Amino acid sequence: MVTVAQPLLPTPAAEVGRLRATAVRHLGPNWYASVMGTAIVATAGAGLPGDVPGLRTLCVAVWALSAVLLVILLGARALHWTHHRDQARAHLLDPAVAPFYGCLAMALLAVGGGALVVGRDWIGTRAAVTVDAVLFTAGTAVGLAAALAIPYLMVVRHRIRPDQATPVWLLPVVAPMVSAAVGPLLVPHLPPGQPQETLLLGCVALFGLSLLATFVMLPVIFARLVTAGPLPLALTPTLFLVLGPLGQSTTAVGKFADFAPGVVPAPYDQGFGMLAVLYGVPVLGFALLWLGLAGALVVRAHRQGMGFAMTWWAFTFPVGTCVTGAEGLARHTGLVAFDWLAVGLYALLVAAWCVAAVRTTRGLLSGELLAAPRQM
């Protein structure tokens, strides 16, 4: 009797691993926006005026959720790069996807900054400083790499028409601004003298780098809107990304003013206080103008049938930066109007986060959000 060898069947563990690897083939860097949007809900809520019972505890829980999401996404993206390098390379060479690599840096920075703002209530100050130091260092390095590499690819490899300009282009160059806004939180935990001043002025340099790069990008984006008309429906929410550099830069100058006394020699320490108001007020004013314009275009797109996409997370983090910017102006001006502005914007942020989180969860459970993009 002849014995026929049975083919080896994959073990259950191997099959599960294969399915997981397949599931992340189309998981792009844009998913880090969900981490950013969740983390900003926690940090922005912690700076609101008044003492709302339970709000601080809720913010700590939301920060913990953002940290868990970050770990899960880092693992999923590691699988993506390990098993689907062809797709990862295609993402880098796609001008519509490559700018989202800035989201990785901002996700690291948002969770790291949240550790010191609210996470310390749960994990302790010492652990929070360690977490923030690690994530700030990694996020700043990734952000600087993205701010250099993505524009380089746009120049030498991507083939882009003028009518393809979108606010997504801002993502790589805004990442250093997030470093500038969260970096000062680490200043008190460094030795006095050169280490503290070096970090603070380094954050000022990151502020300038990002701000000037934004000034280069914004006219191109606005010119595209005026000459080519509204963005495609799925991309319309990305108009809110313009709020990111505006709100984050306002937040950053407020942080410089908070930590400069005793770190930067006089009279420059007092200059940061003036900068926080003289820069922050007009920039936040422009942010509110853009919020109105972007909101009107989103309403128009919704009436024309705009469906849910991961771009809806653009409604969260950029609005959150305007909340933290308003909170900083309230501290440095003493005006109650900025407190109320922060509260109103925070309500908008929470509403947007709830909608985006529910729709994302629904899309994950159905498998729609991880499916291959439809061929147009």
CSV table of N, CA and C in Angstrom, one decimal, residues 30-39 66 69 73 310 313 316 353 360:
chain,number,residue,atom,x,y,z
A,30,ASN,N,-2.3,57.8,7.5
A,30,ASN,CA,-3.4,58.7,7.9
A,30,ASN,C,-4.1,58.2,9.1
A,31,TRP,N,-4.0,56.9,9.5
A,31,TRP,CA,-4.7,56.4,10.7
A,31,TRP,C,-4.1,57.0,11.9
A,32,TYR,N,-2.9,57.6,11.9
A,32,TYR,CA,-2.4,58.2,13.1
A,32,TYR,C,-3.1,59.4,13.5
A,33,ALA,N,-3.9,60.0,12.6
A,33,ALA,CA,-4.8,61.1,12.9
A,33,ALA,C,-5.8,60.8,14.0
A,34,SER,N,-6.2,59.6,14.1
A,34,SER,CA,-7.1,59.2,15.2
A,34,SER,C,-6.5,59.3,16.5
A,35,VAL,N,-5.2,59.0,16.6
A,35,VAL,CA,-4.4,59.1,17.9
A,35,VAL,C,-4.3,60.6,18.2
A,36,MET,N,-3.9,61.4,17.2
A,36,MET,CA,-3.8,62.9,17.5
A,36,MET,C,-5.1,63.5,18.0
A,37,GLY,N,-6.2,63.1,17.3
A,37,GLY,CA,-7.5,63.7,17.6
A,37,GLY,C,-8.0,63.2,19.0
A,38,THR,N,-7.6,62.0,19.4
A,38,THR,CA,-8.0,61.6,20.7
A,38,THR,C,-7.1,62.2,21.8
A,39,ALA,N,-5.8,62.3,21.6
A,39,ALA,CA,-5.0,62.9,22.6
A,39,ALA,C,-5.3,64.4,22.9
A,66,SER,N,-5.7,57.2,24.0
A,66,SER,CA,-4.9,57.6,22.9
A,66,SER,C,-3.5,56.9,23.0
A,69,LEU,N,-4.2,53.4,21.6
A,69,LEU,CA,-4.3,53.5,20.2
A,69,LEU,C,-3.0,53.6,19.5
A,73,LEU,N,-1.5,51.0,16.7
A,73,LEU,CA,-1.2,51.5,15.4
A,73,LEU,C,0.3,51.3,15.0
A,310,MET,N,-11.7,58.6,6.5
A,310,MET,CA,-10.7,58.9,7.6
A,310,MET,C,-10.3,60.4,7.6
A,313,TRP,N,-11.2,62.9,10.6
A,313,TRP,CA,-10.4,63.1,11.7
A,313,TRP,C,-9.7,64.5,11.7
A,316,THR,N,-10.8,67.2,14.2
A,316,THR,CA,-10.5,67.0,15.7
A,316,THR,C,-9.2,67.8,16.0
A,353,TRP,N,-15.1,64.6,17.6
A,353,TRP,CA,-14.4,63.4,18.0
A,353,TRP,C,-15.4,62.2,18.2
A,360,THR,N,-15.6,55.6,12.6
A,360,THR,CA,-14.4,54.8,12.4
A,360,THR,C,-14.6,53.4,13.0
